[in-house]
PDB file of C-alpha atoms in Angstrom:
ATOM      1  CA  MET C 538     -49.908  39.339 -62.895  1.00  0.00           C
ATOM      2  CA  PHE C 539     -48.530  36.768 -60.427  1.00  0.00           C
ATOM      3  CA  ASP C 540     -50.481  33.514 -60.339  1.00  0.00           C
ATOM      4  CA  VAL C 541     -49.836  30.066 -58.892  1.00  0.00           C
ATOM      5  CA  PRO C 542     -50.580  27.511 -61.636  1.00  0.00           C
ATOM      6  CA  THR C 543     -53.220  24.835 -61.032  1.00  0.00           C
ATOM      7  CA  VAL C 544     -52.317  21.262 -61.983  1.00  0.00           C
ATOM      8  CA  ASP C 545     -54.630  18.229 -62.009  1.00  0.00           C
ATOM      9  CA  LEU C 546     -52.832  15.159 -60.594  1.00  0.00           C
ATOM     10  CA  SER C 547     -55.683  12.707 -61.221  1.00  0.00           C
ATOM     11  CA  PRO C 548     -54.120  11.157 -64.381  1.00  0.00           C
ATOM     12  CA  TYR C 549     -51.364   9.785 -62.113  1.00  0.00           C
ATOM     13  CA  LEU C 550     -53.884   8.447 -59.610  1.00  0.00           C
ATOM     14  CA  ASP C 551     -57.242   7.167 -60.814  1.00  0.00           C
ATOM     15  CA  GLY C 552     -57.726   9.280 -63.937  1.00  0.00           C
ATOM     16  CA  ASP C 553     -56.926   8.704 -67.604  1.00  0.00           C
ATOM     17  CA  PRO C 554     -53.247   7.692 -68.063  1.00  0.00           C
ATOM     18  CA  ALA C 555     -53.386   9.006 -71.630  1.00  0.00           C
ATOM     19  CA  VAL C 556     -53.537  12.543 -70.206  1.00  0.00           C
ATOM     20  CA  ARG C 557     -50.353  12.151 -68.138  1.00  0.00           C
ATOM     21  CA  PRO C 558     -48.117  13.978 -70.652  1.00  0.00           C
ATOM     22  CA  ARG C 559     -50.351  17.034 -70.271  1.00  0.00           C
ATOM     23  CA  THR C 560     -49.938  16.913 -66.492  1.00  0.00           C
ATOM     24  CA  ALA C 561     -46.158  16.514 -66.767  1.00  0.00           C
ATOM     25  CA  ILE C 562     -45.905  19.479 -69.139  1.00  0.00           C
ATOM     26  CA  ALA C 563     -48.028  21.623 -66.812  1.00  0.00           C
ATOM     27  CA  LEU C 564     -45.839  20.678 -63.837  1.00  0.00           C
ATOM     28  CA  ASP C 565     -42.655  21.472 -65.730  1.00  0.00           C
ATOM     29  CA  ARG C 566     -44.000  24.892 -66.683  1.00  0.00           C
ATOM     30  CA  ALA C 567     -45.044  25.618 -63.089  1.00  0.00           C
ATOM     31  CA  CYS C 568     -41.689  24.465 -61.709  1.00  0.00           C
ATOM     32  CA  ARG C 569     -39.739  26.560 -64.217  1.00  0.00           C
ATOM     33  CA  THR C 570     -41.694  29.739 -63.513  1.00  0.00           C
ATOM     34  CA  VAL C 571     -43.260  29.953 -60.043  1.00  0.00           C
ATOM     35  CA  GLY C 572     -42.084  26.867 -58.175  1.00  0.00           C
ATOM     36  CA  PHE C 573     -45.443  26.559 -56.394  1.00  0.00           C
ATOM     37  CA  VAL C 574     -48.481  24.615 -57.610  1.00  0.00           C
ATOM     38  CA  GLN C 575     -52.167  24.554 -56.686  1.00  0.00           C
ATOM     39  CA  LEU C 576     -52.735  20.790 -56.800  1.00  0.00           C
ATOM     40  CA  VAL C 577     -56.211  19.466 -57.592  1.00  0.00           C
ATOM     41  CA  GLY C 578     -57.345  15.952 -58.440  1.00  0.00           C
ATOM     42  CA  HIS C 579     -55.258  14.688 -55.512  1.00  0.00           C
ATOM     43  CA  GLY C 580     -57.993  12.430 -54.151  1.00  0.00           C
ATOM     44  CA  VAL C 581     -57.525  13.357 -50.480  1.00  0.00           C
ATOM     45  CA  ARG C 582     -60.815  12.701 -48.706  1.00  0.00           C
ATOM     46  CA  SER C 583     -62.626  15.618 -47.104  1.00  0.00           C
ATOM     47  CA  ARG C 584     -63.087  13.671 -43.877  1.00  0.00           C
ATOM     48  CA  SER C 585     -59.298  13.276 -43.615  1.00  0.00           C
ATOM     49  CA  VAL C 586     -58.925  17.047 -43.957  1.00  0.00           C
ATOM     50  CA  ALA C 587     -61.575  17.656 -41.299  1.00  0.00           C
ATOM     51  CA  ALA C 588     -59.993  15.152 -38.911  1.00  0.00           C
ATOM     52  CA  LEU C 589     -56.573  16.729 -39.369  1.00  0.00           C
ATOM     53  CA  GLY C 590     -57.995  20.187 -38.611  1.00  0.00           C
ATOM     54  CA  ASP C 591     -59.644  18.875 -35.449  1.00  0.00           C
ATOM     55  CA  ALA C 592     -56.371  17.231 -34.387  1.00  0.00           C
ATOM     56  CA  LEU C 593     -54.465  20.475 -34.925  1.00  0.00           C
ATOM     57  CA  ASP C 594     -56.987  22.426 -32.881  1.00  0.00           C
ATOM     58  CA  ALA C 595     -56.950  19.918 -30.026  1.00  0.00           C
ATOM     59  CA  PHE C 596     -53.176  19.775 -29.798  1.00  0.00           C
ATOM     60  CA  PHE C 597     -52.391  23.479 -29.980  1.00  0.00           C
ATOM     61  CA  ALA C 598     -55.157  24.239 -27.461  1.00  0.00           C
ATOM     62  CA  LEU C 599     -53.313  22.201 -24.817  1.00  0.00           C
ATOM     63  CA  PRO C 600     -51.695  24.095 -21.938  1.00  0.00           C
ATOM     64  CA  MET C 601     -48.119  25.063 -22.711  1.00  0.00           C
ATOM     65  CA  GLU C 602     -46.694  22.805 -20.006  1.00  0.00           C
ATOM     66  CA  GLN C 603     -48.313  19.773 -21.649  1.00  0.00           C
ATOM     67  CA  LYS C 604     -46.963  20.731 -25.064  1.00  0.00           C
ATOM     68  CA  LYS C 605     -43.478  21.402 -23.702  1.00  0.00           C
ATOM     69  CA  ALA C 606     -43.434  17.888 -22.265  1.00  0.00           C
ATOM     70  CA  LEU C 607     -43.280  16.726 -25.915  1.00  0.00           C
ATOM     71  CA  VAL C 608     -40.132  18.701 -26.800  1.00  0.00           C
ATOM     72  CA  VAL C 609     -37.539  16.246 -28.180  1.00  0.00           C
ATOM     73  CA  THR C 610     -33.916  17.051 -27.305  1.00  0.00           C
ATOM     74  CA  ASP C 611     -31.978  14.170 -28.914  1.00  0.00           C
ATOM     75  CA  GLY C 612     -31.344  16.039 -32.162  1.00  0.00           C
ATOM     76  CA  THR C 613     -34.031  14.307 -34.205  1.00  0.00           C
ATOM     77  CA  ASN C 614     -36.539  16.501 -36.014  1.00  0.00           C
ATOM     78  CA  ARG C 615     -39.476  15.399 -33.867  1.00  0.00           C
ATOM     79  CA  GLY C 616     -41.885  16.600 -31.225  1.00  0.00           C
ATOM     80  CA  TYR C 617     -43.009  20.053 -30.171  1.00  0.00           C
ATOM     81  CA  SER C 618     -41.320  23.356 -31.052  1.00  0.00           C
ATOM     82  CA  PRO C 619     -42.543  26.245 -28.855  1.00  0.00           C
ATOM     83  CA  PRO C 620     -42.960  29.761 -30.269  1.00  0.00           C
ATOM     84  CA  ARG C 621     -39.771  31.771 -30.783  1.00  0.00           C
ATOM     85  CA  THR C 622     -37.434  28.761 -30.569  1.00  0.00           C
ATOM     86  CA  GLU C 623     -36.611  28.575 -34.286  1.00  0.00           C
ATOM     87  CA  SER C 624     -35.426  30.923 -36.999  1.00  0.00           C
ATOM     88  CA  VAL C 625     -35.771  29.182 -40.348  1.00  0.00           C
ATOM     89  CA  SER C 626     -33.991  31.960 -42.272  1.00  0.00           C
ATOM     90  CA  ARG C 627     -30.756  30.736 -40.655  1.00  0.00           C
ATOM     91  CA  SER C 628     -31.120  27.544 -42.713  1.00  0.00           C
ATOM     92  CA  LEU C 629     -30.115  29.820 -45.622  1.00  0.00           C
ATOM     93  CA  GLY C 630     -27.350  31.534 -43.672  1.00  0.00           C
ATOM     94  CA  VAL C 631     -29.452  34.686 -43.239  1.00  0.00           C
ATOM     95  CA  GLU C 632     -30.105  36.242 -39.820  1.00  0.00           C
ATOM     96  CA  GLN C 633     -33.689  37.114 -38.941  1.00  0.00           C
ATOM     97  CA  ALA C 634     -34.291  40.762 -39.792  1.00  0.00           C
ATOM     98  CA  GLY C 635     -36.331  41.535 -36.661  1.00  0.00           C
ATOM     99  CA  ASN C 636     -35.678  41.308 -32.968  1.00  0.00           C
ATOM    100  CA  MET C 637     -37.142  37.867 -32.321  1.00  0.00           C
ATOM    101  CA  ASN C 638     -37.228  34.330 -33.651  1.00  0.00           C
ATOM    102  CA  ASP C 639     -40.180  33.052 -35.664  1.00  0.00           C
ATOM    103  CA  TYR C 640     -43.323  33.003 -33.558  1.00  0.00           C
ATOM    104  CA  PHE C 641     -44.972  29.865 -34.964  1.00  0.00           C
ATOM    105  CA  GLU C 642     -45.313  26.734 -32.873  1.00  0.00           C
ATOM    106  CA  ALA C 643     -45.106  23.290 -34.459  1.00  0.00           C
ATOM    107  CA  PHE C 644     -45.363  19.564 -33.881  1.00  0.00           C
ATOM    108  CA  ASN C 645     -43.373  17.044 -35.960  1.00  0.00           C
ATOM    109  CA  VAL C 646     -43.672  13.332 -36.617  1.00  0.00           C
ATOM    110  CA  GLY C 647     -41.581  11.383 -39.108  1.00  0.00           C
ATOM    111  CA  THR C 648     -40.217   8.116 -40.430  1.00  0.00           C
ATOM    112  CA  ALA C 649     -37.559   5.855 -38.947  1.00  0.00           C
ATOM    113  CA  ALA C 650     -35.160   6.778 -41.770  1.00  0.00           C
ATOM    114  CA  ASP C 651     -33.835   9.724 -39.735  1.00  0.00           C
ATOM    115  CA  GLY C 652     -34.971   8.541 -36.313  1.00  0.00           C
ATOM    116  CA  PRO C 653     -32.764   8.156 -33.217  1.00  0.00           C
ATOM    117  CA  GLU C 654     -29.572   6.115 -33.406  1.00  0.00           C
ATOM    118  CA  ASP C 655     -30.982   3.449 -31.083  1.00  0.00           C
ATOM    119  CA  GLY C 656     -33.768   2.669 -33.550  1.00  0.00           C
ATOM    120  CA  GLY C 657     -37.428   3.500 -33.999  1.00  0.00           C
ATOM    121  CA  ASP C 658     -38.916   6.633 -35.509  1.00  0.00           C
ATOM    122  CA  GLY C 659     -38.454   8.866 -32.470  1.00  0.00           C
ATOM    123  CA  ASN C 660     -42.043  10.069 -32.531  1.00  0.00           C
ATOM    124  CA  VAL C 661     -43.786  11.241 -29.376  1.00  0.00           C
ATOM    125  CA  TRP C 662     -47.553  11.506 -29.141  1.00  0.00           C
ATOM    126  CA  PRO C 663     -49.881  13.622 -26.991  1.00  0.00           C
ATOM    127  CA  ASP C 664     -52.527  11.899 -24.920  1.00  0.00           C
ATOM    128  CA  LEU C 665     -55.419  13.131 -27.063  1.00  0.00           C
ATOM    129  CA  PRO C 666     -58.239  10.865 -28.261  1.00  0.00           C
ATOM    130  CA  GLY C 667     -58.133  10.440 -32.024  1.00  0.00           C
ATOM    131  CA  PHE C 668     -55.027  12.614 -32.539  1.00  0.00           C
ATOM    132  CA  ARG C 669     -52.591   9.902 -33.614  1.00  0.00           C
ATOM    133  CA  ASP C 670     -55.143   8.221 -35.885  1.00  0.00           C
ATOM    134  CA  ALA C 671     -55.935  11.509 -37.656  1.00  0.00           C
ATOM    135  CA  VAL C 672     -52.239  12.361 -38.131  1.00  0.00           C
ATOM    136  CA  GLU C 673     -51.302   8.898 -39.367  1.00  0.00           C
ATOM    137  CA  THR C 674     -54.269   8.852 -41.757  1.00  0.00           C
ATOM    138  CA  TRP C 675     -53.189  12.197 -43.183  1.00  0.00           C
ATOM    139  CA  THR C 676     -49.609  10.923 -43.512  1.00  0.00           C
ATOM    140  CA  ARG C 677     -50.815   7.964 -45.585  1.00  0.00           C
ATOM    141  CA  GLU C 678     -52.784  10.327 -47.815  1.00  0.00           C
ATOM    142  CA  ALA C 679     -49.751  12.588 -48.265  1.00  0.00           C
ATOM    143  CA  ARG C 680     -47.496   9.660 -49.134  1.00  0.00           C
ATOM    144  CA  ARG C 681     -49.903   8.557 -51.848  1.00  0.00           C
ATOM    145  CA  VAL C 682     -49.911  12.069 -53.309  1.00  0.00           C
ATOM    146  CA  VAL C 683     -46.100  12.281 -53.136  1.00  0.00           C
ATOM    147  CA  ARG C 684     -45.634   8.975 -54.966  1.00  0.00           C
ATOM    148  CA  ALA C 685     -47.837  10.180 -57.816  1.00  0.00           C
ATOM    149  CA  LEU C 686     -46.108  13.561 -57.860  1.00  0.00           C
ATOM    150  CA  ALA C 687     -42.667  11.953 -58.013  1.00  0.00           C
ATOM    151  CA  SER C 688     -43.719   9.999 -61.097  1.00  0.00           C
ATOM    152  CA  ALA C 689     -45.178  13.085 -62.767  1.00  0.00           C
ATOM    153  CA  LEU C 690     -42.103  15.195 -61.999  1.00  0.00           C
ATOM    154  CA  GLY C 691     -39.887  12.399 -63.299  1.00  0.00           C
ATOM    155  CA  ASP C 692     -41.849  12.301 -66.550  1.00  0.00           C
ATOM    156  CA  ALA C 693     -41.349  16.061 -66.855  1.00  0.00           C
ATOM    157  CA  LEU C 694     -37.588  15.451 -66.607  1.00  0.00           C
ATOM    158  CA  GLY C 695     -37.659  12.527 -69.047  1.00  0.00           C
ATOM    159  CA  ASP C 696     -37.079   9.797 -66.438  1.00  0.00           C
ATOM    160  CA  ARG C 697     -40.050   8.702 -64.335  1.00  0.00           C
ATOM    161  CA  GLN C 698     -37.850   6.954 -61.760  1.00  0.00           C
ATOM    162  CA  VAL C 699     -35.342   9.751 -61.139  1.00  0.00           C
ATOM    163  CA  LEU C 700     -36.917  10.885 -57.846  1.00  0.00           C
ATOM    164  CA  HIS C 701     -38.055   7.395 -56.848  1.00  0.00           C
ATOM    165  CA  ARG C 702     -34.440   6.163 -56.993  1.00  0.00           C
ATOM    166  CA  LEU C 703     -33.568   8.591 -54.212  1.00  0.00           C
ATOM    167  CA  ALA C 704     -36.439   7.482 -51.989  1.00  0.00           C
ATOM    168  CA  ASP C 705     -36.511   3.743 -51.232  1.00  0.00           C
ATOM    169  CA  ASP C 706     -36.671   4.420 -47.469  1.00  0.00           C
ATOM    170  CA  PRO C 707     -37.030   8.186 -47.350  1.00  0.00           C
ATOM    171  CA  VAL C 708     -36.927  10.775 -44.630  1.00  0.00           C
ATOM    172  CA  GLN C 709     -40.498  12.057 -44.475  1.00  0.00           C
ATOM    173  CA  VAL C 710     -41.659  14.539 -41.857  1.00  0.00           C
ATOM    174  CA  LEU C 711     -45.137  15.909 -41.235  1.00  0.00           C
ATOM    175  CA  ARG C 712     -45.005  19.302 -39.510  1.00  0.00           C
ATOM    176  CA  LEU C 713     -48.161  20.768 -38.013  1.00  0.00           C
ATOM    177  CA  ASN C 714     -47.885  24.564 -37.738  1.00  0.00           C
ATOM    178  CA  HIS C 715     -49.875  27.077 -35.719  1.00  0.00           C
ATOM    179  CA  TYR C 716     -49.614  30.863 -35.978  1.00  0.00           C
ATOM    180  CA  ALA C 717     -51.407  32.713 -33.172  1.00  0.00           C
ATOM    181  CA  LEU C 718     -49.049  34.719 -31.027  1.00  0.00           C
ATOM    182  CA  GLU C 719     -50.426  35.631 -27.625  1.00  0.00           C
ATOM    183  CA  GLU C 720     -49.706  39.035 -26.133  1.00  0.00           C
ATOM    184  CA  GLN C 721     -46.445  38.653 -24.251  1.00  0.00           C
ATOM    185  CA  ASP C 722     -43.038  40.240 -23.755  1.00  0.00           C
ATOM    186  CA  LEU C 723     -42.506  41.402 -27.326  1.00  0.00           C
ATOM    187  CA  PRO C 724     -39.392  43.524 -27.957  1.00  0.00           C
ATOM    188  CA  ASP C 725     -39.930  47.096 -29.122  1.00  0.00           C
ATOM    189  CA  GLY C 726     -40.100  47.216 -32.913  1.00  0.00           C
ATOM    190  CA  ALA C 727     -40.273  43.428 -33.207  1.00  0.00           C
ATOM    191  CA  ASP C 728     -40.694  42.090 -36.730  1.00  0.00           C
ATOM    192  CA  LEU C 729     -43.632  39.725 -36.281  1.00  0.00           C
ATOM    193  CA  SER C 730     -42.462  37.077 -38.723  1.00  0.00           C
ATOM    194  CA  GLY C 731     -44.562  33.940 -38.416  1.00  0.00           C
ATOM    195  CA  MET C 732     -41.918  32.002 -40.315  1.00  0.00           C
ATOM    196  CA  GLY C 733     -38.920  33.694 -41.886  1.00  0.00           C
ATOM    197  CA  GLU C 734     -37.677  33.543 -45.463  1.00  0.00           C
ATOM    198  CA  HIS C 735     -36.602  30.022 -46.383  1.00  0.00           C
ATOM    199  CA  THR C 736     -36.562  27.287 -48.956  1.00  0.00           C
ATOM    200  CA  ASP C 737     -37.748  23.790 -48.122  1.00  0.00           C
ATOM    201  CA  TYR C 738     -34.981  21.309 -47.584  1.00  0.00           C
ATOM    202  CA  GLY C 739     -35.846  18.114 -49.447  1.00  0.00           C
ATOM    203  CA  LEU C 740     -37.350  16.926 -52.731  1.00  0.00           C
ATOM    204  CA  VAL C 741     -40.963  18.061 -52.627  1.00  0.00           C
ATOM    205  CA  THR C 742     -43.435  19.443 -50.077  1.00  0.00           C
ATOM    206  CA  VAL C 743     -47.201  18.889 -49.967  1.00  0.00           C
ATOM    207  CA  LEU C 744     -48.985  21.532 -47.886  1.00  0.00           C
ATOM    208  CA  TRP C 745     -52.486  21.740 -46.499  1.00  0.00           C
ATOM    209  CA  ALA C 746     -53.251  25.208 -45.154  1.00  0.00           C
ATOM    210  CA  ASP C 747     -56.142  27.307 -43.949  1.00  0.00           C
ATOM    211  CA  ARG C 748     -57.537  29.724 -46.516  1.00  0.00           C
ATOM    212  CA  VAL C 749     -56.116  32.555 -44.416  1.00  0.00           C
ATOM    213  CA  PRO C 750     -53.568  35.085 -45.733  1.00  0.00           C
ATOM    214  CA  GLY C 751     -49.980  34.832 -44.564  1.00  0.00           C
ATOM    215  CA  LEU C 752     -48.043  32.607 -46.940  1.00  0.00           C
ATOM    216  CA  GLN C 753     -45.895  34.691 -49.293  1.00  0.00           C
ATOM    217  CA  VAL C 754     -43.816  33.530 -52.261  1.00  0.00           C
ATOM    218  CA  LEU C 755     -40.846  35.396 -53.730  1.00  0.00           C
ATOM    219  CA  HIS C 756     -41.198  35.843 -57.498  1.00  0.00           C
ATOM    220  CA  ASP C 757     -39.250  38.283 -59.678  1.00  0.00           C
ATOM    221  CA  GLY C 758     -37.905  40.005 -56.567  1.00  0.00           C
ATOM    222  CA  THR C 759     -41.332  40.684 -55.049  1.00  0.00           C
ATOM    223  CA  TRP C 760     -43.215  38.921 -52.267  1.00  0.00           C
ATOM    224  CA  HIS C 761     -46.688  37.743 -53.338  1.00  0.00           C
ATOM    225  CA  ASP C 762     -49.524  36.473 -51.144  1.00  0.00           C
ATOM    226  CA  VAL C 763     -50.694  32.907 -51.787  1.00  0.00           C
ATOM    227  CA  VAL C 764     -53.952  31.471 -50.440  1.00  0.00           C
ATOM    228  CA  PRO C 765     -54.878  27.905 -51.434  1.00  0.00           C
ATOM    229  CA  ASP C 766     -57.901  27.456 -53.644  1.00  0.00           C
ATOM    230  CA  GLU C 767     -60.888  25.693 -52.113  1.00  0.00           C
ATOM    231  CA  GLY C 768     -60.023  21.982 -51.874  1.00  0.00           C
ATOM    232  CA  ALA C 769     -56.516  22.400 -53.316  1.00  0.00           C
ATOM    233  CA  LEU C 770     -53.191  21.400 -51.820  1.00  0.00           C
ATOM    234  CA  LEU C 771     -50.116  23.534 -52.341  1.00  0.00           C
ATOM    235  CA  VAL C 772     -46.960  21.887 -53.664  1.00  0.00           C
ATOM    236  CA  ASN C 773     -43.469  23.332 -53.833  1.00  0.00           C
ATOM    237  CA  LEU C 774     -40.018  21.994 -54.579  1.00  0.00           C
ATOM    238  CA  GLY C 775     -37.164  21.715 -52.115  1.00  0.00           C
ATOM    239  CA  ASP C 776     -33.408  22.301 -52.337  1.00  0.00           C
ATOM    240  CA  LEU C 777     -32.588  18.725 -53.318  1.00  0.00           C
ATOM    241  CA  THR C 778     -34.723  18.942 -56.442  1.00  0.00           C
ATOM    242  CA  ALA C 779     -33.065  22.264 -57.309  1.00  0.00           C
ATOM    243  CA  ARG C 780     -29.726  20.506 -56.979  1.00  0.00           C
ATOM    244  CA  ILE C 781     -30.838  17.580 -59.141  1.00  0.00           C
ATOM    245  CA  THR C 782     -32.051  19.875 -61.909  1.00  0.00           C
ATOM    246  CA  GLY C 783     -29.242  22.413 -61.650  1.00  0.00           C
ATOM    247  CA  ASP C 784     -31.795  25.176 -60.977  1.00  0.00           C
ATOM    248  CA  ARG C 785     -33.946  24.341 -63.975  1.00  0.00           C
ATOM    249  CA  TRP C 786     -36.449  24.005 -61.131  1.00  0.00           C
ATOM    250  CA  ARG C 787     -35.524  26.226 -58.197  1.00  0.00           C
ATOM    251  CA  SER C 788     -36.601  25.775 -54.609  1.00  0.00           C
ATOM    252  CA  THR C 789     -38.854  28.804 -54.238  1.00  0.00           C
ATOM    253  CA  LEU C 790     -38.265  31.183 -51.356  1.00  0.00           C
ATOM    254  CA  HIS C 791     -41.307  31.667 -49.171  1.00  0.00           C
ATOM    255  CA  ARG C 792     -42.257  32.970 -45.739  1.00  0.00           C
ATOM    256  CA  VAL C 793     -45.318  33.328 -43.511  1.00  0.00           C
ATOM    257  CA  ARG C 794     -46.600  36.679 -42.276  1.00  0.00           C
ATOM    258  CA  PRO C 795     -50.210  36.374 -41.097  1.00  0.00           C
ATOM    259  CA  PRO C 796     -52.078  39.685 -40.843  1.00  0.00           C
ATOM    260  CA  VAL C 797     -52.313  41.514 -37.532  1.00  0.00           C
ATOM    261  CA  ARG C 798     -55.781  42.825 -36.664  1.00  0.00           C
ATOM    262  CA  ASP C 799     -56.428  44.966 -33.598  1.00  0.00           C
ATOM    263  CA  GLY C 800     -52.991  44.117 -32.317  1.00  0.00           C
ATOM    264  CA  ARG C 801     -53.551  40.364 -32.603  1.00  0.00           C
ATOM    265  CA  VAL C 802     -52.174  37.906 -35.150  1.00  0.00           C
ATOM    266  CA  LEU C 803     -54.851  36.299 -37.286  1.00  0.00           C
ATOM    267  CA  ARG C 804     -54.882  32.617 -36.423  1.00  0.00           C
ATOM    268  CA  ARG C 805     -53.580  30.326 -39.166  1.00  0.00           C
ATOM    269  CA  ARG C 806     -52.918  26.575 -39.382  1.00  0.00           C
ATOM    270  CA  SER C 807     -51.009  24.407 -41.837  1.00  0.00           C
ATOM    271  CA  ALA C 808     -49.615  20.907 -42.239  1.00  0.00           C
ATOM    272  CA  ALA C 809     -46.479  20.478 -44.354  1.00  0.00           C
ATOM    273  CA  PHE C 810     -45.461  16.995 -45.516  1.00  0.00           C
ATOM    274  CA  PHE C 811     -41.768  16.998 -46.429  1.00  0.00           C
ATOM    275  CA  HIS C 812     -40.536  14.249 -48.765  1.00  0.00           C
ATOM    276  CA  ASP C 813     -36.753  14.368 -48.411  1.00  0.00           C
ATOM    277  CA  GLY C 814     -35.209  11.162 -49.823  1.00  0.00           C
ATOM    278  CA  ASP C 815     -33.027   8.396 -48.375  1.00  0.00           C
ATOM    279  CA  PRO C 816     -30.465   9.674 -45.837  1.00  0.00           C
ATOM    280  CA  ASP C 817     -27.486   8.127 -47.650  1.00  0.00           C
ATOM    281  CA  ALA C 818     -28.663   8.879 -51.192  1.00  0.00           C
ATOM    282  CA  VAL C 819     -26.104  10.858 -53.199  1.00  0.00           C
ATOM    283  CA  VAL C 820     -27.596  13.966 -54.795  1.00  0.00           C
ATOM    284  CA  GLU C 821     -25.939  15.111 -58.012  1.00  0.00           C
ATOM    285  CA  THR C 822     -26.997  17.436 -60.813  1.00  0.00           C
ATOM    286  CA  LEU C 823     -28.454  15.749 -63.893  1.00  0.00           C
ATOM    287  CA  PRO C 824     -26.934  16.568 -67.316  1.00  0.00           C
ATOM    288  CA  LEU C 825     -29.871  18.741 -68.339  1.00  0.00           C
ATOM    289  CA  PRO C 826     -29.564  21.572 -70.888  1.00  0.00           C
ATOM    290  CA  GLY C 827     -28.556  24.788 -69.129  1.00  0.00           C
ATOM    291  CA  ALA C 828     -28.096  23.118 -65.734  1.00  0.00           C
ATOM    292  CA  ARG C 829     -25.899  24.921 -63.205  1.00  0.00           C
ATOM    293  CA  PRO C 830     -24.182  22.057 -61.342  1.00  0.00           C
ATOM    294  CA  TYR C 831     -24.151  21.885 -57.550  1.00  0.00           C
ATOM    295  CA  PRO C 832     -21.482  20.091 -55.508  1.00  0.00           C
ATOM    296  CA  SER C 833     -22.369  16.480 -54.747  1.00  0.00           C
ATOM    297  CA  THR C 834     -23.877  15.839 -51.305  1.00  0.00           C
ATOM    298  CA  THR C 835     -25.961  13.283 -49.474  1.00  0.00           C
ATOM    299  CA  VAL C 836     -29.479  13.828 -48.207  1.00  0.00           C
ATOM    300  CA  ARG C 837     -28.228  13.362 -44.639  1.00  0.00           C
ATOM    301  CA  GLU C 838     -25.479  15.980 -44.968  1.00  0.00           C
ATOM    302  CA  HIS C 839     -27.785  18.511 -46.589  1.00  0.00           C
ATOM    303  CA  LEU C 840     -30.581  18.113 -44.029  1.00  0.00           C
ATOM    304  CA  ALA C 841     -28.120  18.325 -41.133  1.00  0.00           C
ATOM    305  CA  ARG C 842     -26.792  21.683 -42.350  1.00  0.00           C
ATOM    306  CA  LYS C 843     -30.287  23.083 -42.864  1.00  0.00           C
ATOM    307  CA  LEU C 844     -31.619  21.902 -39.500  1.00  0.00           C
ATOM    308  CA  ALA C 845     -28.530  23.162 -37.689  1.00  0.00           C
ATOM    309  CA  GLY C 846     -29.511  26.579 -38.977  1.00  0.00           C
ATOM    310  CA  SER C 847     -33.218  26.611 -38.217  1.00  0.00           C
ATOM    311  CA  ARG C 848     -33.275  24.648 -34.967  1.00  0.00           C
ATOM    312  CA  ALA C 849     -29.774  25.098 -33.501  1.00  0.00           C
ATOM    313  CA  GLY C 850     -29.038  28.622 -34.693  1.00  0.00           C
ATOM    314  CA  THR C 851     -25.868  27.758 -36.657  1.00  0.00           C
ATOM    315  CA  LEU C 852     -25.820  29.778 -39.881  1.00  0.00           C
ATOM    316  CA  ASN C 853     -25.756  27.525 -42.945  1.00  0.00           C
ATOM    317  CA  THR C 854     -22.850  28.540 -45.184  1.00  0.00           C
ATOM    318  CA  THR C 855     -23.752  26.229 -48.098  1.00  0.00           C
ATOM    319  CA  ALA C 856     -26.877  28.007 -49.388  1.00  0.00           C
ATOM    320  CA  ALA C 857     -25.267  30.944 -51.171  1.00  0.00           C
ATOM    321  CA  ARG C 858     -27.627  30.989 -54.171  1.00  0.00           C
ATOM    322  CA  GLU C 859     -30.780  31.073 -52.053  1.00  0.00           C
ATOM    323  CA  ALA C 860     -29.332  33.569 -49.542  1.00  0.00           C
ATOM    324  CA  ALA C 861     -28.448  35.935 -52.397  1.00  0.00           C
ATOM    325  CA  ARG C 862     -32.089  35.975 -53.516  1.00  0.00           C
ATOM    326  CA  VAL C 863     -33.233  36.840 -49.980  1.00  0.00           C
ATOM    327  CA  ARG C 864     -30.777  39.718 -49.725  1.00  0.00           C
ATOM    328  CA  GLU C 865     -31.708  41.010 -53.176  1.00  0.00           C
ATOM    329  CA  ALA C 866     -35.398  41.063 -52.256  1.00  0.00           C
ATOM    330  CA  ALA C 867     -34.622  43.008 -49.069  1.00  0.00           C
ATOM    331  CA  ARG C 868     -33.017  45.920 -50.953  1.00  0.00           C
TER     332      ARG C 868
END
């Protein structure tokens, strides 16, 4: 039976350090098998979760013209993405199977590490009371969790600093997602894919999500539904960690397909914090037993190819291993 393992992170935060080896072993097992983790003991305060949910609701309830005023066109991964403007499966070099792009809408903020060339972080903010404070508070919480996770994952690989060395001034993006397609000009036979098949791009992702069906993970050639446990965060690995470990830990393919009831998509919200590493960091495969080496690349080069696929529609030709798994599952 498919199951997402639960791992307690508290020994790397405010718990007993003597228990850390147990946490590292549990993470290694989860990363080798499923690639997704139900993370407990993360210490994120319930009021931060509530404030983030309120901020999501307030933003996505804005009229479309107000949201579209926050679309960023300078090439940075920031601002508002309207429904049907992205197709994340193209980040793997795979065309969307249906007749339309992904129907989610999103709002991104991030660090200065991959901001505009003229400096700053490139973030734009809606004129909503309390929105920026709630988002920035959540970002601080996510960074704390990511730092602890990076140490635990490093211990699992035998070198606590291996991920930290790639992340002195990392690209980090928080993406707020909303799945609630309104009735509109849908093509006949449209495949209502909330977010197409993809792997995450960076080192590790920390996800808060509603306890609403929709997220699906590919395991042993079959798509499985994943709903977060009460109070848990979901964690999954990105492509860069797969490259570092030579697929000892793979970046797990996943997608979002919220249920449709009475002709309407069941509303679903999530907030994905992507920890992607320093733009100029060189990513190479470690000499681990059984590792399948990847070509050397930089974080900047890798992210550019992935984003050119999802946001600009240029098929990524450097993700052959992941694309093969998508095509195999579609047979």
